[in-house]
PDB file of C-alpha atoms in Angstrom:
ATOM      1  CA  MET A   1      72.001  22.185 -39.807  1.00  0.00           C
ATOM      2  CA  ILE A   2      71.435  25.906 -39.261  1.00  0.00           C
ATOM      3  CA  THR A   3      70.106  26.218 -42.827  1.00  0.00           C
ATOM      4  CA  ALA A   4      67.596  23.417 -42.207  1.00  0.00           C
ATOM      5  CA  ALA A   5      66.415  25.084 -38.976  1.00  0.00           C
ATOM      6  CA  VAL A   6      65.964  28.443 -40.732  1.00  0.00           C
ATOM      7  CA  ALA A   7      64.043  26.773 -43.601  1.00  0.00           C
ATOM      8  CA  LEU A   8      61.830  24.922 -41.119  1.00  0.00           C
ATOM      9  CA  ALA A   9      61.129  28.137 -39.188  1.00  0.00           C
ATOM     10  CA  ALA A  10      60.258  29.962 -42.435  1.00  0.00           C
ATOM     11  CA  CYS A  11      57.826  27.200 -43.454  1.00  0.00           C
ATOM     12  CA  GLY A  12      56.219  27.280 -40.022  1.00  0.00           C
ATOM     13  CA  ALA A  13      55.819  31.055 -40.213  1.00  0.00           C
ATOM     14  CA  LEU A  14      54.112  30.785 -43.610  1.00  0.00           C
ATOM     15  CA  VAL A  15      51.712  28.150 -42.309  1.00  0.00           C
ATOM     16  CA  LEU A  16      50.861  30.261 -39.255  1.00  0.00           C
ATOM     17  CA  TYR A  17      50.360  33.332 -41.444  1.00  0.00           C
ATOM     18  CA  GLY A  18      47.893  31.398 -43.626  1.00  0.00           C
ATOM     19  CA  VAL A  19      45.968  30.113 -40.598  1.00  0.00           C
ATOM     20  CA  LEU A  20      45.921  33.333 -38.599  1.00  0.00           C
ATOM     21  CA  SER A  21      45.636  35.919 -41.391  1.00  0.00           C
ATOM     22  CA  PRO A  22      42.393  37.904 -41.308  1.00  0.00           C
ATOM     23  CA  GLY A  23      39.904  37.149 -44.069  1.00  0.00           C
ATOM     24  CA  GLY A  24      41.239  33.690 -44.831  1.00  0.00           C
ATOM     25  CA  GLU A  25      38.086  32.039 -43.460  1.00  0.00           C
ATOM     26  CA  GLN A  26      35.770  34.637 -44.971  1.00  0.00           C
ATOM     27  CA  GLN A  27      37.062  34.009 -48.500  1.00  0.00           C
ATOM     28  CA  LYS A  28      35.794  30.420 -48.334  1.00  0.00           C
ATOM     29  CA  LYS A  29      32.210  31.401 -47.385  1.00  0.00           C
ATOM     30  CA  LYS A  30      29.678  31.956 -50.156  1.00  0.00           C
ATOM     31  CA  PRO A  31      27.486  35.049 -50.038  1.00  0.00           C
ATOM     32  CA  GLN A  32      24.119  34.590 -48.342  1.00  0.00           C
ATOM     33  CA  VAL A  33      21.063  34.494 -50.599  1.00  0.00           C
ATOM     34  CA  PRO A  34      18.135  36.590 -49.321  1.00  0.00           C
ATOM     35  CA  THR A  35      15.067  34.576 -48.356  1.00  0.00           C
ATOM     36  CA  ALA A  36      11.391  35.012 -47.573  1.00  0.00           C
ATOM     37  CA  SER A  37       9.525  33.235 -44.787  1.00  0.00           C
ATOM     38  CA  VAL A  38       7.093  30.741 -46.358  1.00  0.00           C
ATOM     39  CA  THR A  39       4.465  28.751 -44.451  1.00  0.00           C
ATOM     40  CA  TYR A  40       3.168  25.503 -45.924  1.00  0.00           C
ATOM     41  CA  GLU A  41       0.047  24.005 -44.364  1.00  0.00           C
ATOM     42  CA  VAL A  42      -1.758  20.738 -45.060  1.00  0.00           C
ATOM     43  CA  THR A  43      -5.058  20.100 -43.301  1.00  0.00           C
ATOM     44  CA  GLY A  44      -7.250  17.014 -43.298  1.00  0.00           C
ATOM     45  CA  THR A  45      -7.211  13.678 -41.556  1.00  0.00           C
ATOM     46  CA  GLY A  46      -5.047  10.629 -41.911  1.00  0.00           C
ATOM     47  CA  THR A  47      -1.707  10.872 -43.702  1.00  0.00           C
ATOM     48  CA  ALA A  48      -0.264  12.250 -46.930  1.00  0.00           C
ATOM     49  CA  ASP A  49       3.092  12.346 -48.690  1.00  0.00           C
ATOM     50  CA  ILE A  50       4.177  16.000 -48.711  1.00  0.00           C
ATOM     51  CA  THR A  51       6.845  17.573 -50.925  1.00  0.00           C
ATOM     52  CA  TYR A  52       7.887  21.197 -50.391  1.00  0.00           C
ATOM     53  CA  GLN A  53      10.551  23.697 -51.420  1.00  0.00           C
ATOM     54  CA  ALA A  54      12.812  25.133 -48.735  1.00  0.00           C
ATOM     55  CA  ARG A  55      16.306  26.528 -48.531  1.00  0.00           C
ATOM     56  CA  SER A  56      18.664  23.678 -49.307  1.00  0.00           C
ATOM     57  CA  LYS A  57      22.234  23.559 -50.518  1.00  0.00           C
ATOM     58  CA  SER A  58      21.353  20.994 -53.182  1.00  0.00           C
ATOM     59  CA  GLY A  59      18.286  22.883 -54.396  1.00  0.00           C
ATOM     60  CA  LYS A  60      16.195  19.736 -54.043  1.00  0.00           C
ATOM     61  CA  ALA A  61      12.729  19.609 -52.547  1.00  0.00           C
ATOM     62  CA  THR A  62      12.118  18.150 -49.102  1.00  0.00           C
ATOM     63  CA  VAL A  63       9.876  15.064 -48.937  1.00  0.00           C
ATOM     64  CA  VAL A  64       7.906  13.923 -45.888  1.00  0.00           C
ATOM     65  CA  LYS A  65       6.442  10.432 -46.331  1.00  0.00           C
ATOM     66  CA  ALA A  66       3.158   9.539 -44.616  1.00  0.00           C
ATOM     67  CA  ALA A  67       2.976  12.807 -42.659  1.00  0.00           C
ATOM     68  CA  ALA A  68       0.245  12.857 -40.009  1.00  0.00           C
ATOM     69  CA  LEU A  69      -2.328  15.564 -40.742  1.00  0.00           C
ATOM     70  CA  PRO A  70      -2.734  18.371 -39.920  1.00  0.00           C
ATOM     71  CA  TRP A  71       0.845  19.397 -40.793  1.00  0.00           C
ATOM     72  CA  SER A  72       2.634  22.736 -41.261  1.00  0.00           C
ATOM     73  CA  ARG A  73       6.140  24.129 -41.683  1.00  0.00           C
ATOM     74  CA  THR A  74       7.517  27.653 -41.894  1.00  0.00           C
ATOM     75  CA  VAL A  75      10.790  27.724 -43.808  1.00  0.00           C
ATOM     76  CA  PRO A  76      13.068  30.227 -45.538  1.00  0.00           C
ATOM     77  CA  VAL A  77      12.852  30.054 -49.356  1.00  0.00           C
ATOM     78  CA  PRO A  78      15.469  31.855 -51.497  1.00  0.00           C
ATOM     79  CA  LEU A  79      14.148  34.862 -53.369  1.00  0.00           C
ATOM     80  CA  GLY A  80      13.675  34.066 -57.044  1.00  0.00           C
ATOM     81  CA  ARG A  81      12.488  30.509 -56.292  1.00  0.00           C
ATOM     82  CA  SER A  82       8.845  29.487 -56.320  1.00  0.00           C
ATOM     83  CA  PRO A  83       7.504  28.233 -53.001  1.00  0.00           C
ATOM     84  CA  ILE A  84       5.623  25.015 -53.712  1.00  0.00           C
ATOM     85  CA  VAL A  85       3.965  22.280 -51.687  1.00  0.00           C
ATOM     86  CA  SER A  86       2.333  19.193 -53.153  1.00  0.00           C
ATOM     87  CA  ILE A  87       0.392  16.442 -51.433  1.00  0.00           C
ATOM     88  CA  VAL A  88      -0.441  12.893 -52.443  1.00  0.00           C
ATOM     89  CA  LEU A  89      -3.006  10.917 -50.480  1.00  0.00           C
ATOM     90  CA  GLY A  90      -2.626   7.177 -49.942  1.00  0.00           C
ATOM     91  CA  LYS A  91      -4.705   4.459 -51.566  1.00  0.00           C
ATOM     92  CA  GLN A  92      -7.249   4.776 -48.718  1.00  0.00           C
ATOM     93  CA  GLY A  93      -8.058   8.248 -50.054  1.00  0.00           C
ATOM     94  CA  GLY A  94      -9.703  10.876 -47.932  1.00  0.00           C
ATOM     95  CA  GLN A  95      -9.497  14.619 -48.328  1.00  0.00           C
ATOM     96  CA  ALA A  96      -6.696  17.109 -47.614  1.00  0.00           C
ATOM     97  CA  ARG A  97      -6.085  20.765 -48.368  1.00  0.00           C
ATOM     98  CA  CYS A  98      -2.726  22.455 -48.981  1.00  0.00           C
ATOM     99  CA  ALA A  99      -2.029  26.170 -48.566  1.00  0.00           C
ATOM    100  CA  VAL A 100       0.940  28.517 -49.105  1.00  0.00           C
ATOM    101  CA  ALA A 101       1.542  31.830 -47.347  1.00  0.00           C
ATOM    102  CA  VAL A 102       4.505  34.187 -47.807  1.00  0.00           C
ATOM    103  CA  ARG A 103       5.381  36.440 -44.869  1.00  0.00           C
ATOM    104  CA  GLY A 104       1.939  35.690 -43.435  1.00  0.00           C
ATOM    105  CA  GLN A 105       0.021  36.560 -46.617  1.00  0.00           C
ATOM    106  CA  HIS A 106      -2.088  33.714 -48.094  1.00  0.00           C
ATOM    107  CA  LEU A 107      -1.224  32.979 -51.743  1.00  0.00           C
ATOM    108  CA  GLN A 108      -2.993  29.794 -52.796  1.00  0.00           C
ATOM    109  CA  SER A 109      -4.823  26.686 -51.599  1.00  0.00           C
ATOM    110  CA  ALA A 110      -6.001  23.493 -53.275  1.00  0.00           C
ATOM    111  CA  THR A 111      -7.802  20.298 -52.279  1.00  0.00           C
ATOM    112  CA  ALA A 112      -6.982  16.640 -52.936  1.00  0.00           C
ATOM    113  CA  SER A 113      -9.545  13.868 -52.515  1.00  0.00           C
ATOM    114  CA  GLY A 114      -9.964  10.165 -53.203  1.00  0.00           C
ATOM    115  CA  GLY A 115      -7.445   7.375 -53.510  1.00  0.00           C
ATOM    116  CA  PHE A 116      -4.019   8.765 -54.485  1.00  0.00           C
ATOM    117  CA  GLY A 117      -5.590  12.242 -54.786  1.00  0.00           C
ATOM    118  CA  ARG A 118      -3.130  15.035 -55.528  1.00  0.00           C
ATOM    119  CA  ALA A 119      -3.004  18.788 -55.011  1.00  0.00           C
ATOM    120  CA  THR A 120      -0.292  21.411 -55.519  1.00  0.00           C
ATOM    121  CA  CYS A 121      -0.041  24.924 -54.137  1.00  0.00           C
ATOM    122  CA  THR A 122       2.536  27.433 -55.352  1.00  0.00           C
ATOM    123  CA  GLY A 123       3.413  31.096 -55.284  1.00  0.00           C
ATOM    124  CA  THR A 124       5.954  33.560 -56.618  1.00  0.00           C
ATOM    125  CA  LEU A 125       8.775  35.290 -54.801  1.00  0.00           C
ATOM    126  CA  PRO A 126      10.561  38.325 -56.248  1.00  0.00           C
ATOM    127  CA  ASN A 127      14.073  37.878 -57.597  1.00  0.00           C
ATOM    128  CA  ALA A 128      16.916  38.874 -55.330  1.00  0.00           C
ATOM    129  CA  SER A 129      18.321  42.272 -56.239  1.00  0.00           C
ATOM    130  CA  PRO A 130      21.924  42.205 -57.524  1.00  0.00           C
ATOM    131  CA  SER A 131      23.203  44.392 -54.681  1.00  0.00           C
ATOM    132  CA  PRO A 132      20.769  44.282 -51.758  1.00  0.00           C
ATOM    133  CA  ASP A 133      20.664  47.276 -49.474  1.00  0.00           C
ATOM    134  CA  PRO A 134      21.183  46.081 -45.856  1.00  0.00           C
ATOM    135  CA  ALA A 135      18.452  48.515 -44.744  1.00  0.00           C
ATOM    136  CA  ASP A 136      15.930  46.607 -46.930  1.00  0.00           C
ATOM    137  CA  ALA A 137      16.687  43.278 -45.245  1.00  0.00           C
ATOM    138  CA  SER A 138      14.875  44.294 -42.068  1.00  0.00           C
ATOM    139  CA  ALA A 139      11.812  45.727 -43.838  1.00  0.00           C
ATOM    140  CA  GLY A 140       9.234  42.994 -43.965  1.00  0.00           C
TER     141      GLY A 140
END
């Protein structure tokens, strides 16, 4: 009986050590990928289907169906990825313009018109450096 109590206490101590030990939670977290602030803007009237790149765990684009225009989003995009926004007008047509800006600097714009008209705007972000300097993170 005493042996069972000692074994149970030892198991409990090991479990507590694993839960309370420093760094246990930090080992499970993945390193953060540096990002740039990207603004996507779609102007016009009516609605459009909008697809844009943002920070996502799956790496997939975000899709907004029948978005009311004008529309804009500012999102973080991982460095090394290309910020991109594409628009598709409905069968009623119309005219809409997409634009991409990185950290407030305009990169590209394009116009879609007519039934199912399409336009795509993209840009380029620098690759993330292998060992970023924390002092650089606040610069810009």
